[in-house]
CSV table of C-alpha atoms in Angstrom, one decimal:
chain,number,residue,atom,x,y,z
A,932,UNK,CA,123.6,107.4,92.8
A,933,UNK,CA,121.2,108.3,95.4
A,934,UNK,CA,122.1,112.2,96.6
A,935,UNK,CA,120.5,113.1,99.8
A,936,UNK,CA,121.6,116.7,99.9
A,937,UNK,CA,118.5,118.3,98.3
A,938,UNK,CA,115.4,116.2,97.3
A,939,UNK,CA,113.0,118.8,95.8
A,940,UNK,CA,109.5,119.1,96.7
A,941,UNK,CA,107.2,117.6,94.2
A,942,UNK,CA,104.1,117.3,95.8
A,943,UNK,CA,102.0,119.4,98.1
A,944,UNK,CA,101.0,118.1,101.5
A,945,UNK,CA,104.6,117.0,102.6
A,946,UNK,CA,107.8,118.6,100.8
A,947,UNK,CA,109.7,115.2,99.6
A,948,UNK,CA,113.4,116.0,99.6
A,949,UNK,CA,116.5,114.7,99.8
A,950,UNK,CA,119.0,114.6,102.8
A,951,UNK,CA,120.7,117.6,103.3
A,952,UNK,CA,121.1,121.6,102.5
A,953,UNK,CA,116.8,121.5,102.5
A,954,UNK,CA,114.5,121.5,105.0
A,955,UNK,CA,111.2,120.1,104.0
A,956,UNK,CA,109.2,122.1,106.8
A,957,UNK,CA,110.4,125.4,105.3
A,958,UNK,CA,108.8,124.5,101.7
A,959,UNK,CA,105.4,122.7,103.0
A,960,UNK,CA,102.5,124.3,101.0
A,961,UNK,CA,98.9,123.3,100.5
A,962,UNK,CA,96.8,123.8,97.7
A,963,UNK,CA,93.6,123.4,100.0
A,964,UNK,CA,95.0,126.6,101.6
A,965,UNK,CA,93.6,128.9,99.1
A,966,UNK,CA,90.5,126.8,98.6
A,967,UNK,CA,87.3,129.3,98.8
A,968,UNK,CA,85.6,129.3,101.8
A,969,UNK,CA,88.4,128.8,103.8
A,970,UNK,CA,88.2,131.2,106.1
A,971,UNK,CA,84.5,131.2,106.7
A,972,UNK,CA,82.9,127.8,107.1
A,973,UNK,CA,79.2,128.9,107.1
A,974,UNK,CA,76.6,126.9,108.4
A,975,UNK,CA,76.5,123.2,107.8
A,976,UNK,CA,74.6,120.2,107.5
A,977,UNK,CA,75.0,116.1,108.2
A,978,UNK,CA,74.1,113.6,105.7
A,979,UNK,CA,74.5,110.0,105.9
A,980,UNK,CA,77.2,108.1,103.9
A,981,UNK,CA,76.0,105.5,101.6
A,982,UNK,CA,77.7,102.2,103.0
A,983,UNK,CA,77.3,100.4,99.7
A,984,UNK,CA,77.8,96.6,100.3
A,985,UNK,CA,80.2,97.0,102.9
A,986,UNK,CA,79.8,97.1,106.6
A,987,UNK,CA,81.0,100.4,106.8
A,988,UNK,CA,80.8,103.2,104.4
A,989,UNK,CA,84.2,103.7,102.2
A,990,UNK,CA,85.8,106.6,100.6
A,991,UNK,CA,88.5,106.2,97.7
A,992,UNK,CA,91.5,108.9,97.5
A,993,UNK,CA,91.2,110.9,94.5
A,994,UNK,CA,94.4,112.9,94.7
A,995,UNK,CA,97.7,111.4,94.3
A,996,UNK,CA,98.3,113.0,97.8
A,997,UNK,CA,94.9,113.3,99.6
A,998,UNK,CA,95.5,115.5,102.9
A,999,UNK,CA,94.0,114.1,106.1
A,1000,UNK,CA,93.4,116.6,108.8
A,1001,UNK,CA,92.9,117.0,112.4
A,1002,UNK,CA,89.7,119.2,112.0
A,1003,UNK,CA,87.2,120.0,109.4
A,1004,UNK,CA,89.1,123.3,108.7
A,1005,UNK,CA,91.8,123.7,106.3
A,1006,UNK,CA,95.1,124.3,108.2
A,1007,UNK,CA,96.0,128.3,108.6
A,1008,UNK,CA,99.3,129.6,107.3
A,1009,UNK,CA,99.5,131.7,109.9
A,1010,UNK,CA,97.7,130.3,113.1
A,1011,UNK,CA,98.1,134.0,114.7
A,1012,UNK,CA,95.9,135.4,112.1
A,1013,UNK,CA,93.5,132.7,111.7
A,1014,UNK,CA,90.3,132.3,113.2
A,1015,UNK,CA,90.2,130.5,116.8
A,1016,UNK,CA,88.5,127.4,114.9
A,1017,UNK,CA,91.4,127.0,112.7
A,1018,UNK,CA,94.3,127.6,115.1
A,1019,UNK,CA,94.6,123.9,116.2
A,1020,UNK,CA,94.0,122.5,113.0
A,1021,UNK,CA,97.0,120.2,111.2
A,1022,UNK,CA,97.9,118.2,108.3
A,1023,UNK,CA,97.8,114.7,110.2
A,1024,UNK,CA,99.0,112.5,106.9
A,1025,UNK,CA,97.7,111.7,103.6
A,1026,UNK,CA,96.5,108.9,101.4
A,1027,UNK,CA,97.4,107.9,97.9
A,1028,UNK,CA,95.1,108.0,95.0
A,1029,UNK,CA,93.1,105.0,95.1
A,1030,UNK,CA,93.2,103.6,98.8
A,1031,UNK,CA,90.1,102.8,100.2
A,1032,UNK,CA,89.5,104.0,103.8
A,1033,UNK,CA,86.5,103.3,106.1
A,1034,UNK,CA,84.6,106.4,107.4
A,1035,UNK,CA,82.2,106.9,110.0
A,1036,UNK,CA,78.7,107.0,108.8
A,1037,UNK,CA,77.9,110.9,108.5
A,1038,UNK,CA,79.3,113.5,106.3
A,1039,UNK,CA,79.4,117.2,107.1
A,1040,UNK,CA,78.9,119.5,104.4
A,1041,UNK,CA,80.1,122.9,105.4
A,1042,UNK,CA,81.3,126.3,103.2
A,1043,UNK,CA,84.8,125.5,103.6
A,1044,UNK,CA,84.1,122.0,101.7
A,1045,UNK,CA,80.8,122.0,100.4
A,1046,UNK,CA,81.3,118.3,99.2
A,1047,UNK,CA,81.6,117.1,102.7
A,1048,UNK,CA,84.0,116.2,105.6
A,1049,UNK,CA,84.3,112.6,106.1
A,1050,UNK,CA,85.7,111.3,109.6
A,1051,UNK,CA,88.1,108.3,108.9
A,1052,UNK,CA,87.7,105.5,111.6
A,1053,UNK,CA,91.4,105.7,111.8
A,1054,UNK,CA,90.9,109.5,112.5
A,1055,UNK,CA,91.3,112.9,111.1
A,1056,UNK,CA,89.2,113.9,108.2
A,1057,UNK,CA,89.3,114.4,104.3
A,1058,UNK,CA,87.3,116.7,102.4
A,1059,UNK,CA,85.0,115.2,99.9
A,1060,UNK,CA,86.8,117.4,97.2
A,1061,UNK,CA,89.8,115.1,97.3
A,1062,UNK,CA,87.8,111.3,97.9
A,1063,UNK,CA,84.7,109.8,96.2
A,1064,UNK,CA,82.5,107.0,97.4
A,1065,UNK,CA,82.3,105.5,94.2
A,1066,UNK,CA,84.7,102.5,93.9
A,1067,UNK,CA,84.2,102.6,90.1
A,1068,UNK,CA,84.7,106.4,89.4
A,1069,UNK,CA,86.6,106.9,85.7
A,1070,UNK,CA,89.0,109.1,88.4
A,1071,UNK,CA,90.2,105.9,89.9
A,1072,UNK,CA,91.3,104.3,86.4
A,1073,UNK,CA,95.0,105.1,86.7
A,1074,UNK,CA,95.1,104.8,90.3
A,1075,UNK,CA,98.2,102.5,91.3
A,1076,UNK,CA,97.7,99.2,93.2
A,1077,UNK,CA,98.0,99.4,96.9
A,1078,UNK,CA,101.9,98.9,98.2
A,1079,UNK,CA,102.7,95.1,98.1
A,1080,UNK,CA,101.9,93.6,101.6
A,1081,UNK,CA,104.9,91.2,101.5
A,1082,UNK,CA,108.9,91.9,100.6
A,1083,UNK,CA,111.1,94.7,100.9
A,1084,UNK,CA,109.6,96.8,98.4
A,1085,UNK,CA,105.9,98.4,98.0
A,1086,UNK,CA,106.2,98.5,94.1
A,1087,UNK,CA,108.2,97.1,91.3
A,1088,UNK,CA,110.7,99.3,90.1
A,1089,UNK,CA,112.2,100.2,86.9
A,1090,UNK,CA,115.7,101.6,85.4
A,1091,UNK,CA,115.6,104.4,82.7
A,1092,UNK,CA,118.6,103.4,80.0
A,1093,UNK,CA,118.1,106.6,77.6
A,1094,UNK,CA,118.6,109.8,78.1
A,1095,UNK,CA,115.8,111.9,77.1
A,1096,UNK,CA,113.0,109.0,77.6
A,1097,UNK,CA,109.7,110.8,78.1
A,1098,UNK,CA,107.5,110.4,80.5
A,1099,UNK,CA,103.6,110.6,78.9
A,1100,UNK,CA,100.8,112.3,80.3
A,1101,UNK,CA,98.3,110.2,78.2
A,1102,UNK,CA,99.0,107.4,75.8
A,1103,UNK,CA,100.4,109.2,72.9
A,1104,UNK,CA,99.3,108.4,69.4
A,1105,UNK,CA,102.2,106.4,66.8
A,1106,UNK,CA,102.7,109.5,64.9
A,1107,UNK,CA,103.3,111.5,68.3
A,1108,UNK,CA,105.8,108.8,69.8
A,1109,UNK,CA,107.8,108.8,66.3
A,1110,UNK,CA,108.2,112.8,66.9
A,1111,UNK,CA,108.7,113.1,70.8
A,1112,UNK,CA,111.1,110.0,70.5
A,1113,UNK,CA,113.2,110.7,67.8
A,1114,UNK,CA,117.0,110.5,68.0
A,1115,UNK,CA,116.7,108.5,71.2
A,1116,UNK,CA,119.4,105.7,71.2
A,1117,UNK,CA,117.5,102.7,72.4
A,1118,UNK,CA,120.2,99.9,72.6
A,1119,UNK,CA,122.9,102.1,71.4
A,1120,UNK,CA,124.5,102.9,75.1
A,1121,UNK,CA,128.0,102.3,76.1
A,1122,UNK,CA,128.5,101.2,79.3
A,1123,UNK,CA,128.2,103.5,82.3
A,1124,UNK,CA,127.3,106.4,79.6
A,1125,UNK,CA,124.8,107.7,77.8
A,1126,UNK,CA,123.7,107.5,74.4
A,1127,UNK,CA,126.0,108.1,71.4
A,1128,UNK,CA,126.4,111.4,70.0
A,1129,UNK,CA,123.1,112.0,67.7
A,1130,UNK,CA,123.6,115.7,67.0
A,1131,UNK,CA,126.6,118.2,66.9
A,1132,UNK,CA,124.4,121.3,66.8
A,1133,UNK,CA,124.7,123.5,70.0
A,1134,UNK,CA,120.8,124.5,70.1
A,1135,UNK,CA,120.0,120.5,69.8
A,1136,UNK,CA,118.1,119.1,72.8
A,1137,UNK,CA,120.3,118.2,75.6
A,1138,UNK,CA,119.5,114.5,75.4
A,1139,UNK,CA,120.8,114.5,72.0
A,1140,UNK,CA,124.2,115.7,72.7
A,1141,UNK,CA,127.4,113.8,73.2
A,1142,UNK,CA,127.9,113.5,77.0
A,1143,UNK,CA,131.1,112.2,76.8
A,1144,UNK,CA,130.7,109.3,79.3
A,1145,UNK,CA,129.3,111.9,81.8
A,1146,UNK,CA,125.5,112.6,83.3
A,1147,UNK,CA,124.1,115.4,81.7
A,1148,UNK,CA,124.4,119.1,83.5
A,1149,UNK,CA,120.7,119.6,83.1
A,1150,UNK,CA,118.4,120.9,85.9
A,1151,UNK,CA,115.3,119.1,87.1
A,1152,UNK,CA,113.1,122.3,85.7
A,1153,UNK,CA,114.8,121.7,82.5
A,1154,UNK,CA,113.6,118.3,82.5
A,1155,UNK,CA,110.1,119.1,83.3
A,1156,UNK,CA,109.6,121.4,80.5
A,1157,UNK,CA,106.3,120.8,78.9
A,1158,UNK,CA,105.9,119.7,75.1
A,1159,UNK,CA,103.6,119.2,72.7
A,1160,UNK,CA,100.8,120.9,74.8
A,1161,UNK,CA,101.7,119.3,77.8
A,1162,UNK,CA,101.9,115.5,76.7
A,1163,UNK,CA,105.4,115.0,77.8
A,1164,UNK,CA,105.3,115.8,81.4
A,1165,UNK,CA,108.7,115.0,82.0
A,1166,UNK,CA,112.4,114.1,80.1
A,1167,UNK,CA,114.7,111.5,82.2
A,1168,UNK,CA,117.9,111.3,82.5
A,1169,UNK,CA,119.9,107.5,82.2
A,1170,UNK,CA,119.5,106.4,85.6
A,1171,UNK,CA,116.5,107.7,86.9
A,1172,UNK,CA,114.3,104.9,88.6
A,1173,UNK,CA,110.7,104.7,88.4
A,1174,UNK,CA,108.0,103.6,90.5
A,1175,UNK,CA,106.2,100.8,88.2
A,1176,UNK,CA,101.9,100.2,88.4
A,1177,UNK,CA,101.4,98.0,85.7
A,1178,UNK,CA,102.7,97.1,82.0
A,1179,UNK,CA,100.2,98.3,79.0
A,1180,UNK,CA,100.0,97.1,75.6
A,1181,UNK,CA,98.5,99.2,73.5
A,1182,UNK,CA,98.4,100.4,69.8
A,1183,UNK,CA,101.2,102.6,70.0
A,1184,UNK,CA,103.4,100.1,71.7
A,1185,UNK,CA,104.0,99.1,75.3
A,1186,UNK,CA,104.5,101.2,78.3
A,1187,UNK,CA,104.7,101.1,82.0
A,1188,UNK,CA,102.2,103.3,83.5
A,1189,UNK,CA,104.1,104.9,86.7
A,1190,UNK,CA,102.5,105.0,90.0
A,1191,UNK,CA,101.9,108.4,89.6
A,1192,UNK,CA,99.9,107.6,86.6
A,1193,UNK,CA,102.1,108.5,83.7
A,1194,UNK,CA,103.3,106.4,80.8
A,1195,UNK,CA,107.0,105.5,80.1
A,1196,UNK,CA,107.8,103.6,76.9
A,1197,UNK,CA,108.8,99.8,77.8
A,1198,UNK,CA,111.9,99.6,75.8
A,1199,UNK,CA,113.6,102.3,77.5
A,1200,UNK,CA,113.1,100.7,81.0
A,1201,UNK,CA,114.9,98.1,82.6
A,1202,UNK,CA,112.9,96.4,85.5
A,1203,UNK,CA,114.8,95.8,88.8
A,1204,UNK,CA,115.1,92.7,90.3
A,1205,UNK,CA,115.0,92.7,94.3
A,1206,UNK,CA,117.6,90.8,96.1
A,1207,UNK,CA,117.7,89.7,99.6
A,1208,UNK,CA,121.3,89.1,100.3
A,1209,UNK,CA,121.0,91.1,103.2
A,1210,UNK,CA,118.7,91.0,106.1
A,1211,UNK,CA,119.0,92.2,109.7
A,1212,UNK,CA,118.6,90.3,112.9
A,1213,UNK,CA,115.6,90.5,114.8
A,1214,UNK,CA,116.8,90.2,118.5
A,1215,UNK,CA,113.1,90.0,120.0
A,1216,UNK,CA,111.8,87.1,117.4
A,1217,UNK,CA,110.9,83.7,119.4
A,1218,UNK,CA,113.9,81.6,119.6
A,1219,UNK,CA,116.2,84.4,118.4
A,1220,UNK,CA,119.5,82.9,119.8
A,1221,UNK,CA,122.0,85.8,118.4
A,1222,UNK,CA,122.8,88.7,120.7
A,1223,UNK,CA,125.2,91.5,121.2
A,1224,UNK,CA,128.0,92.1,120.1
A,1225,UNK,CA,127.3,91.1,116.5
A,1226,UNK,CA,129.3,91.4,113.6
A,1227,UNK,CA,128.6,91.4,109.6
A,1228,UNK,CA,131.3,90.6,106.7
A,1229,UNK,CA,131.4,93.4,104.8
A,1230,UNK,CA,133.5,93.0,101.9
A,1231,UNK,CA,133.2,90.0,99.3
A,1232,UNK,CA,135.7,87.1,98.9
A,1233,UNK,CA,136.6,86.9,102.6
A,1234,UNK,CA,137.9,84.1,104.9
A,1235,UNK,CA,137.7,82.8,108.2
A,1236,UNK,CA,140.9,82.6,110.2
A,1237,UNK,CA,142.5,80.5,113.1
A,1238,UNK,CA,145.0,81.7,115.5
A,1239,UNK,CA,147.4,79.3,116.6
A,1240,UNK,CA,148.9,79.2,119.9
A,1241,UNK,CA,152.3,80.6,118.3
A,1242,UNK,CA,150.3,83.5,117.1
A,1243,UNK,CA,150.4,82.4,113.3
A,1244,UNK,CA,147.3,83.2,111.5
A,1245,UNK,CA,145.8,80.4,109.2
A,1246,UNK,CA,143.0,81.1,106.4
A,1247,UNK,CA,140.3,78.5,106.5
A,1248,UNK,CA,137.2,78.5,104.4
A,1249,UNK,CA,135.6,81.0,102.7
A,1250,UNK,CA,133.0,83.3,104.3
A,1251,UNK,CA,130.3,85.2,102.1
A,1252,UNK,CA,129.6,89.1,102.4
A,1253,UNK,CA,126.9,90.0,104.8
A,1254,UNK,CA,127.1,86.6,106.7
A,1255,UNK,CA,125.9,87.4,110.5
A,1256,UNK,CA,128.8,86.7,112.9
A,1257,UNK,CA,128.2,86.0,116.5
A,1258,UNK,CA,131.0,87.5,118.4
A,1259,UNK,CA,132.3,86.6,121.9
A,1260,UNK,CA,133.8,90.3,122.3
A,1261,UNK,CA,137.3,89.2,122.3
A,1262,UNK,CA,140.0,90.8,120.1
A,1263,UNK,CA,143.1,89.7,119.5
A,1264,UNK,CA,146.0,91.1,117.5
A,1265,UNK,CA,148.2,88.7,115.2
A,1266,UNK,CA,150.5,89.2,112.3
A,1267,UNK,CA,149.9,92.9,113.0
A,1268,UNK,CA,146.4,92.6,111.9
A,1269,UNK,CA,143.1,92.7,114.3
A,1270,UNK,CA,140.7,90.0,114.8
A,1271,UNK,CA,137.4,89.0,116.4
A,1272,UNK,CA,136.9,85.6,118.0
A,1273,UNK,CA,133.2,84.0,117.0
A,1274,UNK,CA,131.5,81.9,119.3
A,1275,UNK,CA,131.9,79.1,116.0
A,1276,UNK,CA,135.8,79.2,117.1
A,1277,UNK,CA,137.0,81.2,114.1
A,1278,UNK,CA,138.4,84.6,114.0
A,1279,UNK,CA,136.8,87.5,111.6
A,1280,UNK,CA,139.6,89.9,110.7
A,1281,UNK,CA,138.6,93.3,111.6
A,1282,UNK,CA,139.1,95.0,108.5
A,1283,UNK,CA,136.9,92.2,106.4
A,1284,UNK,CA,133.7,93.3,108.7
A,1285,UNK,CA,132.3,95.4,111.2
A,1286,UNK,CA,130.8,95.3,115.0
A,1287,UNK,CA,127.4,96.9,116.1
A,1288,UNK,CA,128.7,99.4,118.7
A,1289,UNK,CA,125.7,101.4,119.9
A,1290,UNK,CA,126.1,104.4,122.3
A,1291,UNK,CA,124.8,104.7,126.0
A,1292,UNK,CA,121.4,104.8,125.9
A,1293,UNK,CA,119.7,108.6,126.3
A,1294,UNK,CA,119.5,109.7,129.9
A,1295,UNK,CA,115.9,110.8,130.0
A,1296,UNK,CA,114.7,107.4,128.2
A,1297,UNK,CA,111.4,106.0,129.7
A,1298,UNK,CA,111.3,102.6,130.8
A,1299,UNK,CA,110.9,100.6,127.7
A,1300,UNK,CA,110.6,103.8,125.1
A,1301,UNK,CA,111.7,102.8,121.6
A,1302,UNK,CA,114.9,104.5,120.3
A,1303,UNK,CA,117.2,103.9,117.2
A,1304,UNK,CA,121.3,103.9,117.5
A,1305,UNK,CA,122.8,104.7,114.3
A,1306,UNK,CA,126.9,104.4,114.7
A,1307,UNK,CA,128.7,106.3,111.5
A,1308,UNK,CA,131.8,104.5,112.4
A,1309,UNK,CA,130.6,101.1,112.5
A,1310,UNK,CA,127.9,101.7,109.7
A,1311,UNK,CA,125.4,99.7,111.9
A,1312,UNK,CA,122.0,100.4,113.4
A,1313,UNK,CA,120.2,99.0,116.5
A,1314,UNK,CA,116.7,99.4,117.5
A,1315,UNK,CA,116.0,99.3,121.3
A,1316,UNK,CA,113.2,99.2,123.7
A,1317,UNK,CA,114.7,100.8,126.8
A,1318,UNK,CA,118.1,99.1,127.4
A,1319,UNK,CA,116.9,95.9,125.3
A,1320,UNK,CA,118.3,95.5,122.0
A,1321,UNK,CA,115.6,94.4,119.4
A,1322,UNK,CA,116.6,94.5,116.0
A,1323,UNK,CA,120.1,95.0,114.1
A,1324,UNK,CA,121.4,95.8,111.0
A,1325,UNK,CA,124.0,97.3,108.4
A,1326,UNK,CA,123.6,100.9,107.0
A,1327,UNK,CA,125.0,103.0,104.4
A,1328,UNK,CA,125.3,106.8,105.8
A,1329,UNK,CA,126.6,110.0,104.1
A,1330,UNK,CA,130.0,109.8,102.2
A,1331,UNK,CA,132.7,112.1,103.6
A,1332,UNK,CA,135.5,114.2,102.2
A,1333,UNK,CA,137.8,116.2,104.3
A,1334,UNK,CA,139.6,117.8,101.4
A,1335,UNK,CA,136.2,118.9,98.7
A,1336,UNK,CA,133.3,120.3,100.9
A,1337,UNK,CA,131.1,119.7,97.6
A,1338,UNK,CA,131.6,116.0,98.2
A,1339,UNK,CA,131.5,115.7,101.9
A,1340,UNK,CA,127.8,114.3,102.6
A,1341,UNK,CA,128.5,113.3,106.2
A,1342,UNK,CA,125.0,112.2,108.2
A,1343,UNK,CA,124.3,114.8,110.4
A,1344,UNK,CA,125.3,113.7,114.4
A,1345,UNK,CA,122.9,114.0,117.1
A,1346,UNK,CA,119.9,113.3,119.1
A,1347,UNK,CA,116.2,113.5,117.4
A,1348,UNK,CA,112.9,112.7,116.6
A,1349,UNK,CA,111.4,110.7,113.7
A,1350,UNK,CA,109.2,113.7,112.1
A,1351,UNK,CA,107.1,112.0,109.4
A,1352,UNK,CA,107.0,108.8,107.8
A,1353,UNK,CA,106.3,108.1,104.0
A,1354,UNK,CA,105.5,104.9,102.7
A,1355,UNK,CA,107.1,105.9,99.4
A,1356,UNK,CA,108.0,109.0,98.0
A,1357,UNK,CA,110.1,111.0,95.0
A,1358,UNK,CA,113.5,112.3,95.7
A,1359,UNK,CA,115.1,114.0,93.1
A,1360,UNK,CA,117.9,116.8,93.1
A,1361,UNK,CA,120.1,118.8,90.5
A,1362,UNK,CA,122.7,120.4,92.8
A,1363,UNK,CA,125.0,117.1,92.5
A,1364,UNK,CA,128.3,117.5,90.9
A,1365,UNK,CA,127.9,114.4,89.0
A,1366,UNK,CA,124.5,115.8,87.4
A,1367,UNK,CA,120.8,115.2,87.9
A,1368,UNK,CA,118.9,112.2,89.7
A,1369,UNK,CA,115.5,111.3,90.3
A,1370,UNK,CA,114.2,107.9,92.3
A,1371,UNK,CA,110.4,107.8,92.4
A,1372,UNK,CA,108.9,105.8,95.1
A,1373,UNK,CA,112.2,105.7,97.5
A,1374,UNK,CA,110.8,103.2,100.1
A,1375,UNK,CA,110.0,103.3,103.8
A,1376,UNK,CA,111.0,107.0,104.1
A,1377,UNK,CA,111.5,108.1,108.1
A,1378,UNK,CA,112.5,112.1,108.4
A,1379,UNK,CA,114.4,112.8,111.7
A,1380,UNK,CA,116.4,115.8,111.1
A,1381,UNK,CA,115.6,118.5,108.4
A,1382,UNK,CA,116.0,116.3,104.9
A,1383,UNK,CA,117.8,113.7,106.4
A,1384,UNK,CA,116.1,110.3,106.6
A,1385,UNK,CA,116.5,106.5,107.6
A,1386,UNK,CA,114.8,104.7,104.3
A,1387,UNK,CA,115.2,101.8,102.0
A,1388,UNK,CA,117.7,101.9,99.4
A,1389,UNK,CA,117.1,99.1,96.5
A,1390,UNK,CA,119.7,100.6,93.7
A,1391,UNK,CA,123.1,99.6,95.4
A,1392,UNK,CA,124.4,96.9,98.0
A,1393,UNK,CA,127.3,98.8,99.8
A,1394,UNK,CA,125.5,98.2,103.0
A,1395,UNK,CA,128.5,98.6,105.6
A,1396,UNK,CA,130.3,101.2,103.9
A,1397,UNK,CA,129.6,105.1,103.3
A,1398,UNK,CA,127.6,105.6,100.3
A,1399,UNK,CA,124.7,108.2,100.6
A,1400,UNK,CA,125.0,111.9,100.2
A,1401,UNK,CA,123.4,112.1,103.7
A,1402,UNK,CA,120.7,109.9,104.0
A,1403,UNK,CA,120.7,106.4,106.2
A,1404,UNK,CA,120.4,103.7,103.7
A,1405,UNK,CA,119.0,100.5,105.0
A,1406,UNK,CA,118.3,97.3,102.8
A,1407,UNK,CA,114.6,97.7,101.8
A,1408,UNK,CA,113.6,94.4,104.2
A,1409,UNK,CA,115.2,96.0,106.8
A,1410,UNK,CA,114.0,99.5,106.4
A,1411,UNK,CA,110.5,98.1,106.4
A,1412,UNK,CA,110.7,96.3,109.6
A,1413,UNK,CA,112.3,99.6,110.9
A,1414,UNK,CA,109.4,101.5,109.2
A,1415,UNK,CA,106.4,99.5,110.8
A,1416,UNK,CA,108.1,99.1,114.4
A,1417,UNK,CA,109.4,102.7,114.8
A,1418,UNK,CA,107.0,105.9,115.4
A,1419,UNK,CA,104.7,107.4,114.8
A,1420,UNK,CA,102.3,104.8,114.2
A,1421,UNK,CA,100.8,105.0,110.4
A,1422,UNK,CA,97.1,104.3,110.3
A,1423,UNK,CA,96.0,101.5,108.0
A,1424,UNK,CA,95.6,102.6,104.7
A,1425,UNK,CA,97.4,105.9,105.0
A,1426,UNK,CA,100.6,106.5,102.9
A,1427,UNK,CA,102.3,109.2,105.0
A,1428,UNK,CA,102.0,110.4,108.7
A,1429,UNK,CA,103.2,113.6,110.4
A,1430,UNK,CA,104.1,112.8,114.3
A,1431,UNK,CA,102.2,114.7,116.8
A,1432,UNK,CA,102.1,115.1,120.7
A,1433,UNK,CA,99.8,111.8,120.6
A,1434,UNK,CA,101.4,110.1,117.9
A,1435,UNK,CA,105.2,110.9,118.6
A,1436,UNK,CA,108.1,109.9,116.6
A,1437,UNK,CA,110.9,107.5,117.6
A,1438,UNK,CA,114.1,109.2,119.3
A,1439,UNK,CA,117.2,108.8,116.7
A,1440,UNK,CA,121.0,108.8,118.1
A,1441,UNK,CA,123.4,109.4,115.4
A,1442,UNK,CA,127.2,109.0,116.4
A,1443,UNK,CA,130.4,108.2,115.5
């Protein structure tokens, strides 16, 4: 379902896009760049920050994306035309609304930020326009909870099951719900299809028409069209995913509040159940005895085999999908099929699994330098520190199609570096042949080339097979592991970070 060909940017600091045909760097914008006084900082004053009851002063992010800059200036759109003090200023990353971060004792008030600049203990500056020192501020009432500290997913997720489900800016009244949700076919869906036909009127809203079992051909911008004075922020297509913060019981009914602070009727949402059937191998873990070459069973209902001295193949006990197989490296062809020998003495049929086969290390690799190998042929990822493999797992990369270019979404090959990381961000597109899609808070995103990224995928379990529209999908547990290990380093409390000269991104090698 996830299409990595054009994740349209939703937020200002970093363009949040998918994995092909669109470069997030090309569309970066900042609402702060046009702030009055940006060119003229004016005189500055220094005041102490109230530490409250904590040992250090703390601020709380107010914007869904609260930008962190390298200096007490706004990054210029054109550095060559900017004043000297602004030329080297850049966005380092961002905080998500509600995040608490410690700051240094003084706040510096300047003409370009009358509210004052806060210097984070972890580095970087936040303008007070986007933060508060009041933990009980009403502006934080709908802030999402912090990402979960454990498990593969940072948030809960919900699947929208109805075409036309509204996303509300505030809690609707009962009469507003009755009007705005009129005609929605809750519980009247066909398998793998949208709701039954509600209206044959050609002028009826898209969600009230019969889509004949297909995803509606509607544009994302049309889904965002405001209704009733902006009460409805967005109309969802069946199959869209939501990042969930908490469920609320109100006089108007039950709603899920999303991580963006909007409300969605609970009866249109199916809560996702996380699974952990696949987990990569931490080769650097104390006591870990597994090593390369490693294999994985990638197809269900497979078997262990014995090969007799006469070359005859005998099928023995069942082996589960995603079983990690320690191989000896010995390969044999028997009865016209290839097999790999395991250290347990049985043979894995080649067509039933895959084997991690990394490329040679980059020639200019520094001793102990981290790098990531992605093999498109074997659908595997191996993380290295120098020439030492430290982690290995299955992935799903872009599907290829040599006959139809519109369906050819193969992952870009080459040598890259991770450019930016996001704990979670929305990915959506309306350019897919099978209709639009939107997934809120795709977890553990690591962009490495244009809009191609490594990231967690909770909506499918086809790891070991091509599945995406260009991105490298990992099981969320594995994605979290790689995200924490790889550069650029994400400071504590930050939601996103950009690679810099002093905080470089890890090298990524993609090959067949």
